[in-house]
CSV table of C-alpha atoms and ligand atoms in Angstrom, one decimal:
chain,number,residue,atom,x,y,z
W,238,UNK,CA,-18.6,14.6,-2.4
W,239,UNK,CA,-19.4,12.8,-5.9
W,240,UNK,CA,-20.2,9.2,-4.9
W,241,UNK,CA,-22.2,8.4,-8.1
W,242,UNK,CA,-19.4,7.7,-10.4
W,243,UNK,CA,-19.2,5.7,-13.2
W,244,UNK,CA,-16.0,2.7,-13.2
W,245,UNK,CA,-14.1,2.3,-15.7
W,246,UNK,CA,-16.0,-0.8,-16.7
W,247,UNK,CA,-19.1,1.4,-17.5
W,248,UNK,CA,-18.1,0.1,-21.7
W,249,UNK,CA,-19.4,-2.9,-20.6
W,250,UNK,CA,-23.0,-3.5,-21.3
W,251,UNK,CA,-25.1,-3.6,-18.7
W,252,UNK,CA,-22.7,-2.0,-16.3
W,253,UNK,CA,-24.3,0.2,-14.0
W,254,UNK,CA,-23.6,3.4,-11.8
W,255,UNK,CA,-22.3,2.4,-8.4
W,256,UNK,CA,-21.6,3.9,-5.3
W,257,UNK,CA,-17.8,4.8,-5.2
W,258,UNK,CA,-16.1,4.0,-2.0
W,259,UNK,CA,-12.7,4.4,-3.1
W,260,UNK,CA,-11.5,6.4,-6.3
W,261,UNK,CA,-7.3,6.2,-7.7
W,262,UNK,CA,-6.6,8.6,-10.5
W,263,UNK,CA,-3.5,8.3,-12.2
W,264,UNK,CA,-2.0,6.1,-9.4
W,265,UNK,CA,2.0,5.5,-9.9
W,266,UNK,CA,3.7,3.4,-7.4
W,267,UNK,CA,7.3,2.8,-7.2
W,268,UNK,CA,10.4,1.8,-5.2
W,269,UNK,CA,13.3,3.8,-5.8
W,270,UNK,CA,13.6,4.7,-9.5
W,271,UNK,CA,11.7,1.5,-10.2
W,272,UNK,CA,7.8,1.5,-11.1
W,273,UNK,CA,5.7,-1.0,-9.9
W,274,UNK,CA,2.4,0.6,-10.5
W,275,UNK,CA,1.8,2.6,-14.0
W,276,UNK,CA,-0.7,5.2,-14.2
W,277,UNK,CA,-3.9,3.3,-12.8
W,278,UNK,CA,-7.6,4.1,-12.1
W,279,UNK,CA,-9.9,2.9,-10.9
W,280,UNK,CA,-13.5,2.9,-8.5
W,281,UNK,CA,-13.7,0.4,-5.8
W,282,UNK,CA,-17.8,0.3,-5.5
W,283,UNK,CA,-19.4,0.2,-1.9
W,284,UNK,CA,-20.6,-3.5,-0.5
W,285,UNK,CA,-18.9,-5.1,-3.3
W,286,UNK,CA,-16.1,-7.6,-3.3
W,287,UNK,CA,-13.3,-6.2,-5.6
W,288,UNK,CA,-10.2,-8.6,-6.7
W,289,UNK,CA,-7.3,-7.9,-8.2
W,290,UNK,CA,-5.8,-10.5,-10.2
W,291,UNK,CA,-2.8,-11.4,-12.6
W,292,UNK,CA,0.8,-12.8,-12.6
W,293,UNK,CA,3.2,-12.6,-9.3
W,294,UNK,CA,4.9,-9.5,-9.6
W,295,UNK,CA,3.0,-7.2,-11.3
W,296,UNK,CA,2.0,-4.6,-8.5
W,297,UNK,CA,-1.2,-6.1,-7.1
W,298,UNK,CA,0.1,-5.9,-3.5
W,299,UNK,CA,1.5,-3.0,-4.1
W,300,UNK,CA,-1.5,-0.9,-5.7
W,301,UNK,CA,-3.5,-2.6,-2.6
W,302,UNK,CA,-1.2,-1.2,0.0
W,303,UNK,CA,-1.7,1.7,-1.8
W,304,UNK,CA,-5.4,2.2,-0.6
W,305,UNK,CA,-4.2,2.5,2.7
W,306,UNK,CA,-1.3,3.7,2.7
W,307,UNK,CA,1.1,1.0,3.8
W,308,UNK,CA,3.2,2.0,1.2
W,309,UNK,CA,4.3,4.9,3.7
W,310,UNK,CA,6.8,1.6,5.9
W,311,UNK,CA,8.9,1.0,3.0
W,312,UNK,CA,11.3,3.5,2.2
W,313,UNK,CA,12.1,3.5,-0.9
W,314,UNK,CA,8.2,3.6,-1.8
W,315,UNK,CA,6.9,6.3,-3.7
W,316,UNK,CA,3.3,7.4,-4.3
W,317,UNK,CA,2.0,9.0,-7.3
W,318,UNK,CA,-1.5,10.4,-8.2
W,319,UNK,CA,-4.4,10.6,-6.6
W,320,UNK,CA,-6.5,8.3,-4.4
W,321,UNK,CA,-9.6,9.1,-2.5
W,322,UNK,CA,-11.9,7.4,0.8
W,323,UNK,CA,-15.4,8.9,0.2
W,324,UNK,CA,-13.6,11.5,-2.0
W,325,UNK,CA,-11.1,12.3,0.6
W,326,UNK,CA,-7.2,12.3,-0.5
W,327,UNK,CA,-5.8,10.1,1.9
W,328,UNK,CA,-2.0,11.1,0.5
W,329,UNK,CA,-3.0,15.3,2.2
W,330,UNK,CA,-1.2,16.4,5.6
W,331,UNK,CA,-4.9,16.5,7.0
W,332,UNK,CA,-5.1,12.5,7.1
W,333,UNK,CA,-4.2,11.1,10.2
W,334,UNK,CA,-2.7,7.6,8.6
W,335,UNK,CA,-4.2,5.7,11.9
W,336,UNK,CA,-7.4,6.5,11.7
W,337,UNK,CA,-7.2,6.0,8.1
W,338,UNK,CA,-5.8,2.4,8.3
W,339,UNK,CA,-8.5,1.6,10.9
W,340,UNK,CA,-11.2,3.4,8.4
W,341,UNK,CA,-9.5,1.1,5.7
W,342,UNK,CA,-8.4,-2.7,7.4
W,343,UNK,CA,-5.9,-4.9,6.3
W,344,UNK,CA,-5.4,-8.9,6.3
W,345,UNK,CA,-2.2,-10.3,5.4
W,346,UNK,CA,-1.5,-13.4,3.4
W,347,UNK,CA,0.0,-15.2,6.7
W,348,UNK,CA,-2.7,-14.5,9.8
W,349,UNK,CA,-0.5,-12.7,12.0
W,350,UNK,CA,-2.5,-12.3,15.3
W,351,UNK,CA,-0.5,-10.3,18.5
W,352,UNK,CA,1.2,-12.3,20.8
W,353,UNK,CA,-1.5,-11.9,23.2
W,354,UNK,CA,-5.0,-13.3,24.1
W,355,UNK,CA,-8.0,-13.9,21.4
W,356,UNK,CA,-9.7,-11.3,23.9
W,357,UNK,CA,-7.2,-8.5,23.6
W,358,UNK,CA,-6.6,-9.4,19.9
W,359,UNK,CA,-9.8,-7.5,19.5
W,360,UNK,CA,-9.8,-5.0,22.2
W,361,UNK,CA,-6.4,-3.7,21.1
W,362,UNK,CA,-7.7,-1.6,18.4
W,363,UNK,CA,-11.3,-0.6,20.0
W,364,UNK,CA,-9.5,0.9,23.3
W,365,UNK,CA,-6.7,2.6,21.2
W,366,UNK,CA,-9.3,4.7,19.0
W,367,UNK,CA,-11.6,5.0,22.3
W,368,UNK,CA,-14.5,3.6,20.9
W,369,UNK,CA,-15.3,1.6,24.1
W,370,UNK,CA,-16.4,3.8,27.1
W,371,UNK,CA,-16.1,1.0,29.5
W,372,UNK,CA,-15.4,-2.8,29.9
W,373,UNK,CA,-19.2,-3.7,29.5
W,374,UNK,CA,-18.5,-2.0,25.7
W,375,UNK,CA,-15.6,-3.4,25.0
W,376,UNK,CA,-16.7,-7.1,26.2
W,377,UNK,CA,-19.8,-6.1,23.3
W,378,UNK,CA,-17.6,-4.7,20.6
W,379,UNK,CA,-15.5,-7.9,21.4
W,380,UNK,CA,-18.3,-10.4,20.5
W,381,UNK,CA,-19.8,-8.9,18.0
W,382,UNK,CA,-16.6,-9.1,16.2
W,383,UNK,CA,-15.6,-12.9,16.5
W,384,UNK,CA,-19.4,-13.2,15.7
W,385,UNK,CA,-19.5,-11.1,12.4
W,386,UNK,CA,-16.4,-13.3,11.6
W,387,UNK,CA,-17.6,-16.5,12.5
W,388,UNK,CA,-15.4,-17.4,15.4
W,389,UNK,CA,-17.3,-16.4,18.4
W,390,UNK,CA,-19.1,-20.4,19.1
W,391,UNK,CA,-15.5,-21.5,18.8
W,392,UNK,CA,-13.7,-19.4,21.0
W,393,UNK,CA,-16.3,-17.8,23.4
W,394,UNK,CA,-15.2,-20.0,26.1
W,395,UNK,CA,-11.3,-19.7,26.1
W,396,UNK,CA,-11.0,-15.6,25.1
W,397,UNK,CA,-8.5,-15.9,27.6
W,398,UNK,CA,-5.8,-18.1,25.4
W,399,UNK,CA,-3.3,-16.7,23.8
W,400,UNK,CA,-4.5,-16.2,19.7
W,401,UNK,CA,-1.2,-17.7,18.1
W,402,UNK,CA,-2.7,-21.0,19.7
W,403,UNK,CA,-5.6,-21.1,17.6
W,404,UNK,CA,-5.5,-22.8,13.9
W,405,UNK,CA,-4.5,-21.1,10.5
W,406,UNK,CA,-7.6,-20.5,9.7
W,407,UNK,CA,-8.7,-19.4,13.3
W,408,UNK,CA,-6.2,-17.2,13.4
W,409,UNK,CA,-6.5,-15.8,10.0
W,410,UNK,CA,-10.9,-15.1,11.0
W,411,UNK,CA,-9.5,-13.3,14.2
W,412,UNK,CA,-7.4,-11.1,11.7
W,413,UNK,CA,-10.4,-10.8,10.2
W,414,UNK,CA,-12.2,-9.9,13.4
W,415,UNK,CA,-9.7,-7.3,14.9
W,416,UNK,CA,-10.1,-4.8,11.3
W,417,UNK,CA,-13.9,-5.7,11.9
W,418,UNK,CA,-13.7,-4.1,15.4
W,419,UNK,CA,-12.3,-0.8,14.8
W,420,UNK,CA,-15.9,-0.2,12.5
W,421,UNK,CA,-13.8,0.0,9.0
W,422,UNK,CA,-15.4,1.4,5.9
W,423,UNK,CA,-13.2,-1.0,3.5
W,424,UNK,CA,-11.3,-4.0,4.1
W,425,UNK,CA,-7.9,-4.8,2.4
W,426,UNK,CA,-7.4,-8.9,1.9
W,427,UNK,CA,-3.7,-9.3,0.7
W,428,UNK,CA,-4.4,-13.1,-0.5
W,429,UNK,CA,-5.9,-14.0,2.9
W,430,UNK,CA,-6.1,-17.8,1.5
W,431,UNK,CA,-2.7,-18.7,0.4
W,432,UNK,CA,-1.6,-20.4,4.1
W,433,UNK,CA,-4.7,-22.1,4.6
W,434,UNK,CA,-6.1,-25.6,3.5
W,435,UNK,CA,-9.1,-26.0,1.7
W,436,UNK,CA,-11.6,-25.9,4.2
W,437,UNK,CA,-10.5,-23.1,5.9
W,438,UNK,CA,-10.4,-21.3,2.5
W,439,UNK,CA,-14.3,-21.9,1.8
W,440,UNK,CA,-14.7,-20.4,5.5
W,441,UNK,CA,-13.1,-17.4,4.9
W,442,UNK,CA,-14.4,-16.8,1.4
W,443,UNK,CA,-18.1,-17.6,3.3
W,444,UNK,CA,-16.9,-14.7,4.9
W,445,UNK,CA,-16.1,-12.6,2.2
W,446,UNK,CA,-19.6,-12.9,1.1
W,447,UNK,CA,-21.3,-12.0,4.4
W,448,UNK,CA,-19.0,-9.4,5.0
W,449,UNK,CA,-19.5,-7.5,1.8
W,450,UNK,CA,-22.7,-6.5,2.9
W,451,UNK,CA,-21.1,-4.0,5.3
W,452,UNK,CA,-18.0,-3.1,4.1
W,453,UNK,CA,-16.3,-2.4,0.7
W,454,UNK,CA,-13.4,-5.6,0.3
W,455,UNK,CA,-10.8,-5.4,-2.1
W,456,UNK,CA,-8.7,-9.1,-2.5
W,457,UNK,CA,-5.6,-9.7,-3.9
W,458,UNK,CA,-5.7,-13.2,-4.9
W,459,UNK,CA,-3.5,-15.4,-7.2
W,460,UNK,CA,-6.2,-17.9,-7.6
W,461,UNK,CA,-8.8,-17.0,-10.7
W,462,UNK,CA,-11.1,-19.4,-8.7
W,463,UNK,CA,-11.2,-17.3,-6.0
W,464,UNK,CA,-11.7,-14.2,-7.6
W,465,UNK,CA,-14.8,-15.6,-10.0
W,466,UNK,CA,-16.3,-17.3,-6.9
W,467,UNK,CA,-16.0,-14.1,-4.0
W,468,UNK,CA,-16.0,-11.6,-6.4
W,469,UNK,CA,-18.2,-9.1,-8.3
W,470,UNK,CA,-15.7,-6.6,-9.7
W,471,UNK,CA,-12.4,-8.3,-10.8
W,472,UNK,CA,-9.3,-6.3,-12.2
W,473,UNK,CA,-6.5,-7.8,-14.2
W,474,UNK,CA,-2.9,-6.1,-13.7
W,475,UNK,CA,0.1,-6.5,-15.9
W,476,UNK,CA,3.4,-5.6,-15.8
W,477,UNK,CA,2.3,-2.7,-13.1
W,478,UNK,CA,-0.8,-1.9,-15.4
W,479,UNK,CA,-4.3,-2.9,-15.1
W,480,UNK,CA,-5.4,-4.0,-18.3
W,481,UNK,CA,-8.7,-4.5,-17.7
W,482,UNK,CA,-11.7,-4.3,-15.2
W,483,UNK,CA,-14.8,-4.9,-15.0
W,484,UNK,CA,-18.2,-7.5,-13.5
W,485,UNK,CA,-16.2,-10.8,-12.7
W,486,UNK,CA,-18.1,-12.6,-15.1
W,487,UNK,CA,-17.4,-10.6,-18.3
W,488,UNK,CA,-13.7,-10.7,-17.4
W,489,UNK,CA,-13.6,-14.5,-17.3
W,490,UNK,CA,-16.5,-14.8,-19.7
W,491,UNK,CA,-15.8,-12.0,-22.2
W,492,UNK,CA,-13.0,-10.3,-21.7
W,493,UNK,CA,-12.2,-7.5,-23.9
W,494,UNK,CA,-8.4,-7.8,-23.8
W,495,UNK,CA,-6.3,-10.4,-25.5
W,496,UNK,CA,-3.9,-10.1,-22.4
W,497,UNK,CA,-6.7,-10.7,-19.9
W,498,UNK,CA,-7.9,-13.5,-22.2
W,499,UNK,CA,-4.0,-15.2,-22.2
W,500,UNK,CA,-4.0,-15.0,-19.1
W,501,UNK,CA,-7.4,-16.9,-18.0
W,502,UNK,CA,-6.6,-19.2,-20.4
W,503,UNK,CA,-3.6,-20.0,-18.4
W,504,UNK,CA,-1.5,-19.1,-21.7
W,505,UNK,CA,0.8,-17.1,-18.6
W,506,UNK,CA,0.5,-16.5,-14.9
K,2076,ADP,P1,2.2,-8.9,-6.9
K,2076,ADP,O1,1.4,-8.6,-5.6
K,2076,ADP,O2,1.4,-8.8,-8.1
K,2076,ADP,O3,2.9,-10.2,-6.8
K,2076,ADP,P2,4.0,-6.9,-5.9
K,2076,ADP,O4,3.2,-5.6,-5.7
K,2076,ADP,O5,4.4,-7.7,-4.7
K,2076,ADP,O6,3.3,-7.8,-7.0
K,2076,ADP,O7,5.4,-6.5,-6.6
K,2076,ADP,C1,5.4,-5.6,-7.8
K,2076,ADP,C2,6.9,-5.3,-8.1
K,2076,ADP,O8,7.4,-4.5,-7.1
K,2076,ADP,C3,7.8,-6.5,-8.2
K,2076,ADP,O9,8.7,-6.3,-9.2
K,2076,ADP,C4,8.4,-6.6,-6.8
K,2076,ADP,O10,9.7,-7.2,-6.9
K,2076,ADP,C5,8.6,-5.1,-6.5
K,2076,ADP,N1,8.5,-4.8,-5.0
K,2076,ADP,C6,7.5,-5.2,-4.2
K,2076,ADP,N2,7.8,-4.8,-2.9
K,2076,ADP,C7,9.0,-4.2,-3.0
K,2076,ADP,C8,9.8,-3.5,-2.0
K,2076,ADP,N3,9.4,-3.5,-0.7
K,2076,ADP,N4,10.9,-3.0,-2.4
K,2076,ADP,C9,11.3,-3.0,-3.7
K,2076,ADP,N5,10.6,-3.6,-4.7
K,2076,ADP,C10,9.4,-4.2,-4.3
């Protein structure tokens, strides 16, 4: 379907037509009778880094657990609207919610590897959606995953230990490694920095910046930092709205909104 689509940042100048690998129209999200998310849309551009910033509370993680449908754990959690992977409703019948949650990854604020080793952290996902024929493949898929996320010279000699004895950090790039494996289209970050110490933040957002290449990433991230130094596309949500969006820089350069503006001033947040 339409892939050429033009974001809701196209009033910018200089803004161009990107691919679309994700599309939300007229997304409402809410818990009970309570909204948390009020009538957003927006694109979420292939092999970009997309961040969703603004004050705690006001639906971030919730519009991102949106995308792949996380949402569907919590009970009370309602979704309205429309959202779309390569213009395909995830919210139809015909979407089988694993595949789509290995089409679109997720990593958590606190790395939360299985109990099991770094090995089989990695091969879980691979043997469940039989994309390795045989241990040969799997052993491949396995590498070339703690390679992509910059773990494999650290770990290639001890796949055997268990992956909740590895480091914050470690543990949060073998997060990263296990979405990789399954061969996603988009990965989820839910503030994938916020346990970690400083250096292993500048690993992961290293990362971030290789990884894009591939993938589509959308991060959640409460540090404005972060968002103007991984990101290209930044969004600012409000009070369950997004407010603005748009090229990182023009949001923190020129933004067009006297909210967004408070808020990278640090007037709130
Ligand atoms: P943010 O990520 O921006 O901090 P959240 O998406 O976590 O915001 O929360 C948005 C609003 O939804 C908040 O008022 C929060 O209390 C509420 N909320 C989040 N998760 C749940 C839940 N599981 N049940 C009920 N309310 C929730």
């Amino acid at each position: 379907m339409n892939s050429q689509v033009i974001d809701n940042a196209a009033a910018h100048e200089g803004m161009e037509a990107l691919d679309a690998k994700m599309t939300a129209d007229n997304v409402s999200v809410y818990y009970g009778q309570k909204k948390a998310i009020d009538d957003v849309s927006i694109s979420i551009p292939d092999n970009f880094v997309t961040a969703f910033i603004g004050p705690s509370g006001c639906g971030k993680s919730t519009f991102l657990r949106a995308l792949n449908r996380m949402n569907d754990t919590i009970d009370s959690a309602r979704v309205e609207g429309t959202i779309c992977l390569d213009g395909e409703d995830i919210y139809t019948g015909g979407m089988d919610v694993v595949e789509l949650r290995a089409r679109v990854g997720m990593v958590f604020q606190k790395p939360n590897p299985f109990p099991k080793s770094i090995y089989d952290n990695i091969a879980y996902g691979p043997k469940i959606h039989g994309l390795a024929e045989s241990k040969g493949d799997l052993d491949r898929i396995v590498e070339k995953s703690l390679r992509r996320a910059g773990l494999w010279e650290e770990v290639k000699d001890r796949l055997e230990d268990s992956g909740t004895a590895l480091s914050g950090g470690q543990q949060q790039r073998l997060c990263i490694a296990r979405a990789i494996a399954v061969d996603p289209e988009v990965i989820l970050m839910d503030e994938p920095c916020s346990a970690l110490d400083p250096i292993a933040t500048a690993k992961i957002e290293e990362l971030i910046a290789e990884l894009r290449n591939r993938f589509a990433i959308v991060i959640v991230t409460h540090s404005m930092q972060q968002a103007a130094r991984v990101s290209q596309r930044t969004a600012f949500f409000h009070l369950g709205k997004m407010v603005e969006y748009g090229p990182t820089d023009d949001i923190f350069t020129n933004p067009r909104e006297e909210r967004t503006k408070d808020y990278i001033t640090g007037r709130y947040g």
